[in-house]
Coordinates of C-alpha atoms in Angstrom, one line a residue:
X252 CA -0.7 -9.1 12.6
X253 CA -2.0 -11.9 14.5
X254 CA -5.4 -11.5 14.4
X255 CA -5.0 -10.4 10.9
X256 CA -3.8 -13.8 9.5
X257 CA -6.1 -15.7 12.5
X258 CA -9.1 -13.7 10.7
X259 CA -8.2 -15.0 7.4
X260 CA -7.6 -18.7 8.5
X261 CA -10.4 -18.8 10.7
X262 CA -13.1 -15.7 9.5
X263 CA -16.3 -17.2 10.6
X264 CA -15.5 -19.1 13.9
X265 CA -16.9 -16.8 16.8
X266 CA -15.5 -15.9 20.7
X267 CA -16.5 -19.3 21.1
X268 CA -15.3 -21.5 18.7
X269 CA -12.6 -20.1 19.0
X270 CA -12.3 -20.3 22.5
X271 CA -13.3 -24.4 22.5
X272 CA -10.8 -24.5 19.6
X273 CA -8.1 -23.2 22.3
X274 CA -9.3 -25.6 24.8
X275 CA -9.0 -28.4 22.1
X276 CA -5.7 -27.6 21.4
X277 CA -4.3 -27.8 24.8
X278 CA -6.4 -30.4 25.6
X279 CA -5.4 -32.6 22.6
X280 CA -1.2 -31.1 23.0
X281 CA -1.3 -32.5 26.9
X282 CA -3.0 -35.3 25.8
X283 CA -0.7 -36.6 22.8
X284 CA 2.6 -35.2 25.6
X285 CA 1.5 -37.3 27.8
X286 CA 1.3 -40.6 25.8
X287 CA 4.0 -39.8 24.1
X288 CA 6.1 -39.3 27.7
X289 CA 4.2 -42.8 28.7
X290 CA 5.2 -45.0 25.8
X291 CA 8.8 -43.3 25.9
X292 CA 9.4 -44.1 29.5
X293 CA 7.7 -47.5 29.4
X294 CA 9.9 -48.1 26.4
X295 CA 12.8 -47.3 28.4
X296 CA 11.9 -48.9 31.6
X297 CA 11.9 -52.4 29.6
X298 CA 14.7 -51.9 27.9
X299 CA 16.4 -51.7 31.3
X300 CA 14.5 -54.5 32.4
X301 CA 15.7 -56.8 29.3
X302 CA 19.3 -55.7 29.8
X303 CA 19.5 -56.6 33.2
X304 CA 17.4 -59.9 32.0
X305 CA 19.4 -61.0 28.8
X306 CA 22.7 -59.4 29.7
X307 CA 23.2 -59.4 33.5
X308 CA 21.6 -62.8 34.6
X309 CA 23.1 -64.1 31.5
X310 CA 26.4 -63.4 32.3
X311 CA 26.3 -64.2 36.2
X312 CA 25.1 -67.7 34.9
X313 CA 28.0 -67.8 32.2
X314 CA 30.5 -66.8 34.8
X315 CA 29.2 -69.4 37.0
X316 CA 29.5 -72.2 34.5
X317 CA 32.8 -71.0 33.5
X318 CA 34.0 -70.7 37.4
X319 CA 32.8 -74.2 37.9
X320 CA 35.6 -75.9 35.3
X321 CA 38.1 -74.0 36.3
X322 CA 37.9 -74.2 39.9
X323 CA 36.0 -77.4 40.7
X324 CA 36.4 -79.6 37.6
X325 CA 40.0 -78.4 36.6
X326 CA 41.2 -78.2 40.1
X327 CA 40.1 -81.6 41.0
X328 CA 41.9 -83.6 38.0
X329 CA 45.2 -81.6 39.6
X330 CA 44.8 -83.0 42.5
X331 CA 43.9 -86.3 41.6
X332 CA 47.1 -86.2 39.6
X333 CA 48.8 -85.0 42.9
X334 CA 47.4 -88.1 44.7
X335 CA 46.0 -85.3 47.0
X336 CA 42.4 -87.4 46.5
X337 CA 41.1 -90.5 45.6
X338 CA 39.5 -91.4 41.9
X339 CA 36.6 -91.5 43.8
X340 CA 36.5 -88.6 45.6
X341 CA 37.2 -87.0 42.4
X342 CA 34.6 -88.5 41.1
X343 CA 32.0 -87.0 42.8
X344 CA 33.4 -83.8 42.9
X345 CA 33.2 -84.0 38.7
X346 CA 29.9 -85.0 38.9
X347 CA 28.5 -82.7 40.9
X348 CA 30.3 -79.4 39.8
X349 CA 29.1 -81.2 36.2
X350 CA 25.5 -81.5 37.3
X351 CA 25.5 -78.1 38.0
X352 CA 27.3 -77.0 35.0
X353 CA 24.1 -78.7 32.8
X354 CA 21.8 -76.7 35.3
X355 CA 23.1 -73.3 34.9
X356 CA 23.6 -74.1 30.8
X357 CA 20.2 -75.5 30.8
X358 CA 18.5 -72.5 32.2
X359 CA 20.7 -70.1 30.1
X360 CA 20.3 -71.6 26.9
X361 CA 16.3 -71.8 27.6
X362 CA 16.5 -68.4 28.2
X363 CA 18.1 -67.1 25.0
X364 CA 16.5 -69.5 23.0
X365 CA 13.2 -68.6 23.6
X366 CA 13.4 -64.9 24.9
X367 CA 10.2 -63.0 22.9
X368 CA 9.9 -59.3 22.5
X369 CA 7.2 -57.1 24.0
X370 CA 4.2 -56.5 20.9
X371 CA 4.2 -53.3 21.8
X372 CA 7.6 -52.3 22.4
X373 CA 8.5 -54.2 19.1
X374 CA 5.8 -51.6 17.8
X375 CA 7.5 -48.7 19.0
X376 CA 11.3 -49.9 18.0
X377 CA 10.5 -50.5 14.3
X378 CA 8.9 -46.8 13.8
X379 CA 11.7 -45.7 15.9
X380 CA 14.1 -47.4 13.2
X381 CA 12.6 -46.4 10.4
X382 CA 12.0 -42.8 11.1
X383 CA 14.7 -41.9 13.0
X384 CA 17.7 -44.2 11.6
X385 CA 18.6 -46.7 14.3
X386 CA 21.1 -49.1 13.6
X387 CA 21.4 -50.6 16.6
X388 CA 20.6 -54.5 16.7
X389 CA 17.5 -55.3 19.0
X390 CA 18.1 -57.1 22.2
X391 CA 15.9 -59.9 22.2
X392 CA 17.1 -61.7 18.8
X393 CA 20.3 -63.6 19.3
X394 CA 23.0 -63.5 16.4
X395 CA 23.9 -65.8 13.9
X396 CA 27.3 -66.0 15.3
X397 CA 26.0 -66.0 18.9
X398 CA 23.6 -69.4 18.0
X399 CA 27.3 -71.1 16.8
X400 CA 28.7 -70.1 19.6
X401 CA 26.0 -71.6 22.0
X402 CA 25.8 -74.5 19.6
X403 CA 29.5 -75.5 19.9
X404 CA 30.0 -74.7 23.8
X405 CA 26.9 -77.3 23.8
X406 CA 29.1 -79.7 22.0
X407 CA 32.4 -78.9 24.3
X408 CA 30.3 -79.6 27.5
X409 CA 29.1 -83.0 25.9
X410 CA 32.7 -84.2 25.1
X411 CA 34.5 -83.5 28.3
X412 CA 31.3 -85.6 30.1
X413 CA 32.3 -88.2 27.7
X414 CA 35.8 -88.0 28.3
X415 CA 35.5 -87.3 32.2
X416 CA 33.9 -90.8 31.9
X417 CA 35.7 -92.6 29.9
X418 CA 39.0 -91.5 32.2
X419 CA 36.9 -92.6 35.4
X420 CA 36.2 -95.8 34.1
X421 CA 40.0 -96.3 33.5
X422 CA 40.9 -95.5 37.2
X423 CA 37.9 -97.7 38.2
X424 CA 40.1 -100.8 36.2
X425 CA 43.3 -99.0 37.8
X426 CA 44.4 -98.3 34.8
X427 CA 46.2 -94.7 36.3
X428 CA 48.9 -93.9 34.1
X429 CA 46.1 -94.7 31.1
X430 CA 43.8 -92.3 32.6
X431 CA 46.2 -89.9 33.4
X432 CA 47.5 -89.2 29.9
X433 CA 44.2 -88.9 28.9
X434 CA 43.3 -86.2 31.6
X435 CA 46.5 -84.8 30.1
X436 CA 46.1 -85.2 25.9
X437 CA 42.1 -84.7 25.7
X438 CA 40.1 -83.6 29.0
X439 CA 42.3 -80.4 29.9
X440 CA 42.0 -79.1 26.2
X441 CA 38.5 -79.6 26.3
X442 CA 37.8 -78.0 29.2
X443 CA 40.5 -75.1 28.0
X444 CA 38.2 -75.0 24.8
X445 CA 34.8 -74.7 26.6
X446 CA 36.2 -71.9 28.7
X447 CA 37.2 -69.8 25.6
X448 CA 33.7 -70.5 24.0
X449 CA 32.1 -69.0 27.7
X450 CA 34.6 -65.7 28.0
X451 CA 33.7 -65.4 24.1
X452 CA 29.9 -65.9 24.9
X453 CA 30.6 -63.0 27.7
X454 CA 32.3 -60.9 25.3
X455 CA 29.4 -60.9 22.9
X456 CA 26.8 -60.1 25.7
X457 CA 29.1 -57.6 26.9
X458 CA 28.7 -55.8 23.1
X459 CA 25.2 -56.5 23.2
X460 CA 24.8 -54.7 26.6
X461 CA 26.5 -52.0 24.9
X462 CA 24.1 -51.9 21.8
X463 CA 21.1 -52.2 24.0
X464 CA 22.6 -49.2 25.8
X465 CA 23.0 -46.9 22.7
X466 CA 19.5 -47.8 21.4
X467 CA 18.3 -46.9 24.9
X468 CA 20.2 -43.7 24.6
X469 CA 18.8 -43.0 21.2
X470 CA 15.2 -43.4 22.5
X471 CA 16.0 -41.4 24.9
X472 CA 17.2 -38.5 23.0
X473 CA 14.8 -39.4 20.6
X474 CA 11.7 -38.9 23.0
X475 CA 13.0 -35.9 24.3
X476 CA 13.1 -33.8 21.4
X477 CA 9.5 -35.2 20.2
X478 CA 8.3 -33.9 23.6
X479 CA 10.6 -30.7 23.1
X480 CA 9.2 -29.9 19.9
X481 CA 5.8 -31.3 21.1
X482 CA 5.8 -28.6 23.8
X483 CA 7.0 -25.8 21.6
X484 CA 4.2 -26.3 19.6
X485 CA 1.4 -26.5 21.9
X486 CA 3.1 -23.3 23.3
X487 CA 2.8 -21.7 20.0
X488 CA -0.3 -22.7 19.0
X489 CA -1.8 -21.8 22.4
X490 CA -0.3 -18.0 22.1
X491 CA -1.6 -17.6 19.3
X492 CA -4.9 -18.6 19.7
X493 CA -4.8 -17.1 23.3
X494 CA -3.4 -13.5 21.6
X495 CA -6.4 -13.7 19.2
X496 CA -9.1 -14.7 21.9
X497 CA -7.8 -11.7 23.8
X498 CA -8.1 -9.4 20.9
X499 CA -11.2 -10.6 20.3
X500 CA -12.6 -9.9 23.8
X501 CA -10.8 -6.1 23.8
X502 CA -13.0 -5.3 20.2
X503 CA -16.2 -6.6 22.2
X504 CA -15.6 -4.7 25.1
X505 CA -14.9 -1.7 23.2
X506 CA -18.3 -2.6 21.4
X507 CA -20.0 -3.2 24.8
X508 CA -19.3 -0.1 26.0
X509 CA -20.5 2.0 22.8
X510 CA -23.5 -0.4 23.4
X511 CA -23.9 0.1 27.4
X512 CA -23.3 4.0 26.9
X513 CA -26.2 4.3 24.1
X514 CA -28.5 1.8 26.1
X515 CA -27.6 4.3 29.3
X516 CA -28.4 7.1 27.3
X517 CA -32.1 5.2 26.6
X518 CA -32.4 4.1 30.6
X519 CA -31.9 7.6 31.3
X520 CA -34.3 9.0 29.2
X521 CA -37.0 6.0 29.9
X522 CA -35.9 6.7 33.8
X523 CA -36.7 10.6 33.2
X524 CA -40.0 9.7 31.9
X525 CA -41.1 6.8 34.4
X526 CA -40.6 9.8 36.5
X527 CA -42.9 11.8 35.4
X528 CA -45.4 9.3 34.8
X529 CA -45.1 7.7 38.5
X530 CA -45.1 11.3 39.3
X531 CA -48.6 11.5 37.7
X532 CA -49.7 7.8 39.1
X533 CA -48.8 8.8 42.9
X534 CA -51.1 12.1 42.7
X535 CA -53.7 10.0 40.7
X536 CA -53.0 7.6 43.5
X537 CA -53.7 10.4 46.2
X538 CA -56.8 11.3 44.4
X539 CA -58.4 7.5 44.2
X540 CA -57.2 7.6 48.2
X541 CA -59.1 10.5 49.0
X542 CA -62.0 9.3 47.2
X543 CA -61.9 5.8 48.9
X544 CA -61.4 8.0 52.6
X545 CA -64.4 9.6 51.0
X546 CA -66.4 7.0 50.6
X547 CA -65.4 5.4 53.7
X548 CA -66.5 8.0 55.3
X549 CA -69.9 8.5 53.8
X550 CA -70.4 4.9 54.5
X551 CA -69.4 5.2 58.1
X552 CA -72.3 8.2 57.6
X553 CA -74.8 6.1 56.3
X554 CA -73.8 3.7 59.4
X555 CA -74.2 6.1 61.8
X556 CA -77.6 7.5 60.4
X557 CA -79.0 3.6 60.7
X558 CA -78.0 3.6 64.0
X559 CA -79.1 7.0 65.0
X560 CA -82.6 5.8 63.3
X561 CA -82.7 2.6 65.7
X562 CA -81.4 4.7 68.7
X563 CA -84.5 6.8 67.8
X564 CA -87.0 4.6 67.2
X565 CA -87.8 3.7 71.1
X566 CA -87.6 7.4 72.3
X567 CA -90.0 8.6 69.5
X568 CA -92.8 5.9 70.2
X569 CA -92.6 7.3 73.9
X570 CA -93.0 10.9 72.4
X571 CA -95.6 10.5 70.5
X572 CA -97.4 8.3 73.5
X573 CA -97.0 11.4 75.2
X574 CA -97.9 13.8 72.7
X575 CA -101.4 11.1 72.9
X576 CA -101.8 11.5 76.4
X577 CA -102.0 15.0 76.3
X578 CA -105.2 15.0 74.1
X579 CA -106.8 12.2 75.5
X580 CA -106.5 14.1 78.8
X581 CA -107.8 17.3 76.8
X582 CA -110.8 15.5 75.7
X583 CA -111.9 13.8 78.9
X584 CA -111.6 17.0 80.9
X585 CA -108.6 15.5 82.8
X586 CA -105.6 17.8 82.0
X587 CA -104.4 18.9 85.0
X588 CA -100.9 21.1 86.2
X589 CA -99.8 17.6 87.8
X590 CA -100.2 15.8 84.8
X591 CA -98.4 19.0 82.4
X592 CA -95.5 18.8 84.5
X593 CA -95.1 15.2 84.8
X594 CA -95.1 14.7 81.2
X595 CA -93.4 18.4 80.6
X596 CA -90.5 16.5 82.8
X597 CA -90.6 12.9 81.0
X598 CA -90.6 14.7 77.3
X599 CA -87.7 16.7 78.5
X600 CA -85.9 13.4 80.0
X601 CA -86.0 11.7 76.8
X602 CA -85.3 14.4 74.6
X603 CA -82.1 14.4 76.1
X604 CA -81.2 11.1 75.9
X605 CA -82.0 11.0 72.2
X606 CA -79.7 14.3 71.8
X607 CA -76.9 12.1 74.0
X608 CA -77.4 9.7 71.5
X609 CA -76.3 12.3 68.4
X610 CA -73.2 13.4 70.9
X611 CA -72.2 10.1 71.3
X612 CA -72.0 9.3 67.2
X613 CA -70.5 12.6 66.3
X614 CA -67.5 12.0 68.5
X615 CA -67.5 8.2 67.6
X616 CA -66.8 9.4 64.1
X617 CA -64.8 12.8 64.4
X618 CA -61.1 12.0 63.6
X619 CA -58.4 12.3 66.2
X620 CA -56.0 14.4 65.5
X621 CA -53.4 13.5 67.9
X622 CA -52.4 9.9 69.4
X623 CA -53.7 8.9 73.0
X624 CA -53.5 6.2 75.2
X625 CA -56.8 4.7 75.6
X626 CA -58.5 1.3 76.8
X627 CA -59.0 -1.3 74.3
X628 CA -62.1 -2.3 76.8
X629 CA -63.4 0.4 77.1
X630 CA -63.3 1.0 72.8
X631 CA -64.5 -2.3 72.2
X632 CA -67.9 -1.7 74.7
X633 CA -68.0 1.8 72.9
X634 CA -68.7 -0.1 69.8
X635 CA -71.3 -2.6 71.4
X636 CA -73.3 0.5 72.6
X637 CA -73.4 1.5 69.6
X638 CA -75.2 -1.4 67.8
X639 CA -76.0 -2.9 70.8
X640 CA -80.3 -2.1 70.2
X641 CA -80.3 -3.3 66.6
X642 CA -78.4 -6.7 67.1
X643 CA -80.7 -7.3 69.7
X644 CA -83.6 -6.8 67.6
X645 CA -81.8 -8.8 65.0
X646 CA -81.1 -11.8 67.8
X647 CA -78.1 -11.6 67.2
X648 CA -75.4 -12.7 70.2
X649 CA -72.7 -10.5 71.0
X650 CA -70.5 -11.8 73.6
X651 CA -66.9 -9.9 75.1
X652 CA -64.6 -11.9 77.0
X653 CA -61.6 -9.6 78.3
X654 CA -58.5 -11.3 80.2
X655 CA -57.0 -8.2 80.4
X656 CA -57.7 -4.5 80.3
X657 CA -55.0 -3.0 78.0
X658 CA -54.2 0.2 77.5
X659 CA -52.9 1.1 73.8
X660 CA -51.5 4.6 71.8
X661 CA -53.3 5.7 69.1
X662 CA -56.3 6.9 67.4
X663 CA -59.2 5.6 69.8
X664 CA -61.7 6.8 67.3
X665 CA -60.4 5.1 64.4
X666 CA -59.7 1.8 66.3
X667 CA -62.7 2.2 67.2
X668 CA -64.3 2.8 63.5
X669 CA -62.1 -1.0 62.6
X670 CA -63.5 -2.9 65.2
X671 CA -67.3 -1.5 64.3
X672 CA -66.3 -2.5 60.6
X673 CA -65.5 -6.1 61.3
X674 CA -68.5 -6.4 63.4
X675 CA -70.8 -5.1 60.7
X676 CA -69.4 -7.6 58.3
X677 CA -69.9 -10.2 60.4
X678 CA -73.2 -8.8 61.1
X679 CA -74.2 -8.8 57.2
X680 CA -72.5 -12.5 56.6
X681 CA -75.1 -13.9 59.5
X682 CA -78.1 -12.0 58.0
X683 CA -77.3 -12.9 54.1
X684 CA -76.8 -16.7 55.4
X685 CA -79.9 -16.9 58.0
X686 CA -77.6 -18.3 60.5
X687 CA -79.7 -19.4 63.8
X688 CA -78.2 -18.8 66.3
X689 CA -76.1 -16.1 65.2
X690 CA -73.3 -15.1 67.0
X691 CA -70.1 -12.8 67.8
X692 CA -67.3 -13.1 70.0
X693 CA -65.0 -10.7 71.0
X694 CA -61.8 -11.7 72.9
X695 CA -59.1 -9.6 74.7
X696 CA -55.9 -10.4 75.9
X697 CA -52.5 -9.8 76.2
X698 CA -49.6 -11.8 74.8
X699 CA -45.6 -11.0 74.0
X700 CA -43.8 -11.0 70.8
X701 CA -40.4 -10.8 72.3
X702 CA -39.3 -8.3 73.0
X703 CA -42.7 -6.0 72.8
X704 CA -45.9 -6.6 74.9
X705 CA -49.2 -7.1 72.5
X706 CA -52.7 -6.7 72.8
X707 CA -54.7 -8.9 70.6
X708 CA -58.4 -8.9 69.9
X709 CA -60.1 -11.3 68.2
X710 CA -63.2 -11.1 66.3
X711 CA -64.9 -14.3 65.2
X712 CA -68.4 -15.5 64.2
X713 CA -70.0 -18.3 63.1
X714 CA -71.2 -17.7 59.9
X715 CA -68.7 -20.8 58.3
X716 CA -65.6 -18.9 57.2
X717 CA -64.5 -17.6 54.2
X718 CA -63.7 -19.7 50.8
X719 CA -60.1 -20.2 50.3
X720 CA -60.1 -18.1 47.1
X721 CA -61.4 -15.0 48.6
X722 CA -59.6 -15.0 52.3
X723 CA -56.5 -13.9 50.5
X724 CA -58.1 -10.7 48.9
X725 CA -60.1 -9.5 51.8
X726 CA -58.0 -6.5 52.7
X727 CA -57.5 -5.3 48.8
X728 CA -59.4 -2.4 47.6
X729 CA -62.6 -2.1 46.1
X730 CA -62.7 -6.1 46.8
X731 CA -66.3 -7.0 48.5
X732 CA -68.2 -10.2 48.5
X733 CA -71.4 -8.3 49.1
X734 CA -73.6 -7.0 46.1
X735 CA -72.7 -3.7 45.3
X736 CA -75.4 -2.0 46.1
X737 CA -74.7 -3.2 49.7
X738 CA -70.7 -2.9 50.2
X739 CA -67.9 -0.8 48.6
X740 CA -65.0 -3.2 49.1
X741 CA -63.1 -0.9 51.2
X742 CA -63.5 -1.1 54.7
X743 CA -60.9 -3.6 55.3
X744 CA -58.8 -1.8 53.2
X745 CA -59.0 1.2 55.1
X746 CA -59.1 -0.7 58.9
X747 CA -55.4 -2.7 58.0
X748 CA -54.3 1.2 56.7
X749 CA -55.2 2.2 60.1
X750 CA -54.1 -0.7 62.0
X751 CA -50.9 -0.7 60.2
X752 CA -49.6 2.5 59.1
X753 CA -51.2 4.6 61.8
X754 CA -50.7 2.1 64.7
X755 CA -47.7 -0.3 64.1
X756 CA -50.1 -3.2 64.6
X757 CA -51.0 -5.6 62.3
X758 CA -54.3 -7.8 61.2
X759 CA -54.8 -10.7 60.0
X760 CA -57.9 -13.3 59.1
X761 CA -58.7 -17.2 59.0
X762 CA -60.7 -19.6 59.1
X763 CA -61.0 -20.9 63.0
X764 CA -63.1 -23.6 64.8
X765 CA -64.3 -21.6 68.5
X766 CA -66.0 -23.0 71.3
X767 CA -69.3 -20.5 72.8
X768 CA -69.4 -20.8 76.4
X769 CA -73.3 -19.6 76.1
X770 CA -74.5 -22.2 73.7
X771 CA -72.1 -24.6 75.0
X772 CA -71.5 -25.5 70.8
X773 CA -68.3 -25.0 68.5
X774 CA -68.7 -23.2 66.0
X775 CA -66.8 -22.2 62.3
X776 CA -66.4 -18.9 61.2
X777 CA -63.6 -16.2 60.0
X778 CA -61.7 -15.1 62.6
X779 CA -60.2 -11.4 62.2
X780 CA -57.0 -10.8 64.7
X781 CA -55.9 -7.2 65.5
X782 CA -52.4 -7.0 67.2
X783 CA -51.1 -3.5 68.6
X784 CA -48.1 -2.9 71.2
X785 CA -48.9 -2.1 74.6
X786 CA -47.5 1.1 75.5
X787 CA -47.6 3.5 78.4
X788 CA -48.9 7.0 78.7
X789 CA -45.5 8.2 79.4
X790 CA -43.9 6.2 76.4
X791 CA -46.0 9.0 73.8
X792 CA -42.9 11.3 72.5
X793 CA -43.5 14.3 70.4
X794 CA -42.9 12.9 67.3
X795 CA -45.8 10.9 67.4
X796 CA -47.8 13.7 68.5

C-alpha cells in the first residue's frame, strides 16, 4: 500500500533520490527540532531571567523602601515624641534612612521606567499570541495603573521630606508642642499613605509575577507539543520513506539476482569455452616450445659444427703436411721404414686427438637426463676449451677469476650450454662493434641469501652495454638484436628456462662499469649474473632425480 501511493506521488524519482530525499527529511526534521527546542528554551530562560529581574529585585527594593519608614523614619518620630532622643539625633536618623529611601526609589523607578524587551524574544511572543491565543500581559510593559501608582508614591515621598522639614525646623526654634502636632496631624498619615502605595506596588508585581509565570507555562506547553508533533512527523515521514526505500532495494535485489543468475549462466558458458580454447593455446604453446627447443638445438648444432671446423683446422694442415712428406720422400728416393713409422705414429696421434675433439662436443651437447652435482669451475673451463682456439684467433681476451670452487645440482650439460650462450653473444657484440681490445670476464664466487648459500657467476664484456629500451626484453622469445640471418632471439629465452625452471636459480642482466686487472682499464659492458644454490651431493633426493 505504501509503495503503491509513494509510486504515485513520487513515480520518476530513483533509489537515489529517493534515498537523498530521506536524508533531507531527517536532516531538515532535526534541523527545524532543534531550533525550534533552542528558541523555546532561550525563550524560557529569559523569561526567568526578567522575572527574577522585574519582579524579585523589584520587590526586595520595595520592601526595603517600605521597611525603612516604618522602622527607621516612623520609629524615630516615636521616640522623639518619647524624649527617648534629641531633635537632632532624630534628625539625622530621618535623613539618612530618607537618603536611602530616594536611592532604593531612584534605582527602582529607573528600572521600570526604562526596562526594554529582547527583539527577539518580542519576536517570538507576538506569533506566540497570535497563533496560539495568549492573553497573558507581557512582562516588560508596565500598566497604566502601575505608572499612577509609581507616580503618586513619587509624590507621597516628596511631601513627607517636606513635612519632615518643615517639623525639624520647628524643633530647631523649639517650637515642640508645634512640631509635635504636626508629626501627629500630617507626617504619620503621610508616611501611613506612602506605605499603602508600596504594599499596593508589591501587590501588583506580585500579579505580574504570576502572569509572567502562566505565559511561561503556556510557552512551555506550547513548545512542547510543536516539538511533539514535530517529532511525530519526522517519524512518519521517515517510515515511510524508509518502508519505500526498503521495498525498493527488495525488487532490485530480486532483479539482481534474475540478472547475476542469467550473467552466470553466460560466465559459465564463456568459462566452458575459454577452456577449450586455452586448452588449444597450451598445446599450440607446446608445439611453438618444441620448435624453439628445436631450433635451439640446431643452433647449438650449427655452434658445435663451427667449432668442430676450428678444432679441425690445425690437425688437418698437419695431415696433409704429412700426407706431403710422404711423396716428397717418394720422389727423392728417401722413404725409408723409419720415416713410415714415424709418421704412421704422428698421423695416428693426431687422428685421435681430432676424434677427442668430436667426443668432447657430443657429450657437451647430449642432454642429461638426471640431476648431478657438478663443479661450476670445472663447467665454466669446459666451455673456454671449447672456444678457447677461435677467440684466440679472434684476439679476443677471455679471463676467469674463481674465489671459490662451488659445487652445484643440476644439469651440468645445460649449464653448461647457458654459459656458452652468453659468451657467444658477447662474442658477436665485440665482433659487430670492432671493439679493440675485446674482452670477457668471468667471475665466481660464493655469496648468501639468508638462509641458502649461492653461487654466482658473472659474465661481463666490454662491448658498452645494452640500450635501456632493449635490456628489459633480452630474455623474451624470438627477441634478438642481431640480423636475423645471424640470431634467432632465443637463447636467452631458453638459458633463464633452464636456470630457472630446471635449477631454482635465477638470471639477471645490466649495465656495469668493471675494472680488468690485465689491461689495468675499466671498462662498460652488460653484465649477465647467474645465481644457483649450493647444494651437496647428499642433499639430491629422489624426487629430483
Amino acid at each position: 500500500m505504501i509503495v503503491q501511493i509513494a509510486n504515485r506521488l513520487f513515480p520518476r524519482l530513483s533509489l537515489g533520490s529517493r534515498t537523498r530525499f530521506l536524508v533531507f527529511n531527517i536532516a531538515s526534521g532535526l534541523l527545524s527540532l532543534g531550533v525550534v527546542s533552542y528558541i523555546a528554551l532561550y525563550s524560557i530562560k529569559y523569561d526567568f531571567d526578567d522575572l527574577f529581574r522585574n519582579h524579585t529585585v523589584s520587590l526586595t527594593k520595595l520592601e526595603e523602601i517600605k521597611n525603612n519608614y516604618t522602622a527607621n523614619i516612623y520609629g524615630t518620630l516615636i521616640e522623639l515624641e518619647k524624649g527617648h532622643i534629641t531633635p537632632h539625633q532624630a534628625k539625622e536618623a530621618i535623613l539618612l534612612s530618607e537618603y536611602l529611601i530616594a536611592d532604593l526609589w531612584k534605582s527602582y523607578k529607573h528600572q521600570q521606567l526604562i526596562q526594554k524587551e529582547n527583539r527577539i524574544i518580542s519576536v517570538i511572543k507576538q506569533i506566540h499570541k497570535r497563533f496560539f491565543q495568549d492573553d497573558t500581559q507581557p512582562l516588560w510593559e508596565p500598566s497604566l495603573s502601575e505608572r499612577a501608582m509609581i507616580s503618586k508614591t513619587e509624590e507621597k515621598i516628596l511631601l513627607g521630606r517636606q513635612i519632615s522639614e518643615e517639623v525639624f525646623a520647628l524643633l530647631a526654634l523649639h517650637k515642640e508642642s508645634e512640631a509635635t502636632q504636626k508629626i501627629r496631624q500630617e507626617l504619620y498619615p503621610s508616611i501611613n499613605i506612602v506605605n499603602t502605595y508600596l504594599s499596593q506596588l508589591i501587590r501588583h508585581k506580585l500579579n505580574s509575577a504570576a502572569i509572567g509565570k502562566r505565559s511561561t507555562d503556556n510557552l512551555y506547553q506550547t513548545t512542547l507539543k510543536l516539538i511533539i508533533i514535530m517529532m511525530c512527523l519526522i517519524m512518519i515521514v521517515t517510515l515511510f520513506l524508509s518502508a519505500l526505500i526498503l521495498k525498493t532495494i527488495e525488487n532490485l535485489h530480486y532483479t539482481l539476482e534474475e540478472k547475476v543468475a542469467e550473467k552466470t549462466k553466460e560466465l559459465q558458458e564463456l568459462n566452458a569455452t575459454l577452456e577449450r580454447c586455452i586448452a588449444c593455446e597450451v598445446q599450440e604453446s607446446r608445439k611453438k616450445d618444441q620448435i624453439m627447443y628445436q631450433q635451439a638445438r640446431l643452433a647449438s648444432m650449427g655452434e658445435m659444427i663451427q667449432n668442430i671446423a676450428h678444432q679441425w683446422r690445425q690437425p688437418l694442415n698437419a695431415l696433409t703436411m704429412l700426407i706431403q712428406s710422404f711423396k716428397s720422400k717418394a720422389d727423392n728416393g728417401k722413404l725409408d721404414k723409419e720415416f713410415v713409422e714415424h709418421q704412421v705414429k704422428e698421423g695416428l696421434r693426431i687422428a685421435k686427438g681430432m676424434s677427442e675433439t668430436i667426443e668432447d662436443f657430443r657429450g657437451f651437447f647430449r642432454p642429461n637426463k638426471t640431476k648431478e652435482v657438478f663443479s661450476v669451475l670445472e663447467s665454466v673451463r669446459d666451455c673456454i676449451s671449447l672456444v678457447e682456439t677461435l677467440y684466440k684467433q679472434s684476439e679476443i681476451g677471455l679471463f676467469v677469476q674463481a674465489k671459490d670452487d662451488l659445487r652445484i645440482v643440476g644439469y651440468k650439460n645445460a649449464f653448461s650450454q647457458v654459459i656458452l650462450n652468453i659468451i657467444k653473444n658477447a662474442e658477436d657484440i665485440l665482433m659487430e662493434k670492432e671493439i679493440h681490445p675485446k674482452r670477457i670476464k668471468i667471475t665466481l664466487e660464493r655469496i648468501e641469501i639468508y638462509p641458502t648459500k649461492m653461487a654466482r657467476v658473472s659474465i661481463v664484456d666490454n662491448a658498452g652495454g645494452i640500450v635501456f629500451d632493449d635490456i628489459q626484453k633480452v630474455f623474451e622469445p624470438y627477441f634478438t638484436t642481431k640480423h636475423k640471418s645471424v640470431g634467432t632471439g632465443i637463447g636467452l629465452y631458453m638459458s633463464k628456462q633452464i636456470i630457472e625452471k630446471q635449477m631454482n636459480g635465477r638470471i639477471e642482466v645490466m649495465n656495469s662499469l668493471w675494472y680488468c686487472e690485465t689491461d689495468h682499464k675499466t671498462y662498460t659492458g652488460a653484465m649477465f649474473i647467474i645465481t644457483v644454490p649450493i647444494k651437496n651431493e647428499n642433499e639430491i633426493d629422489e624426487g629430483e632425480q
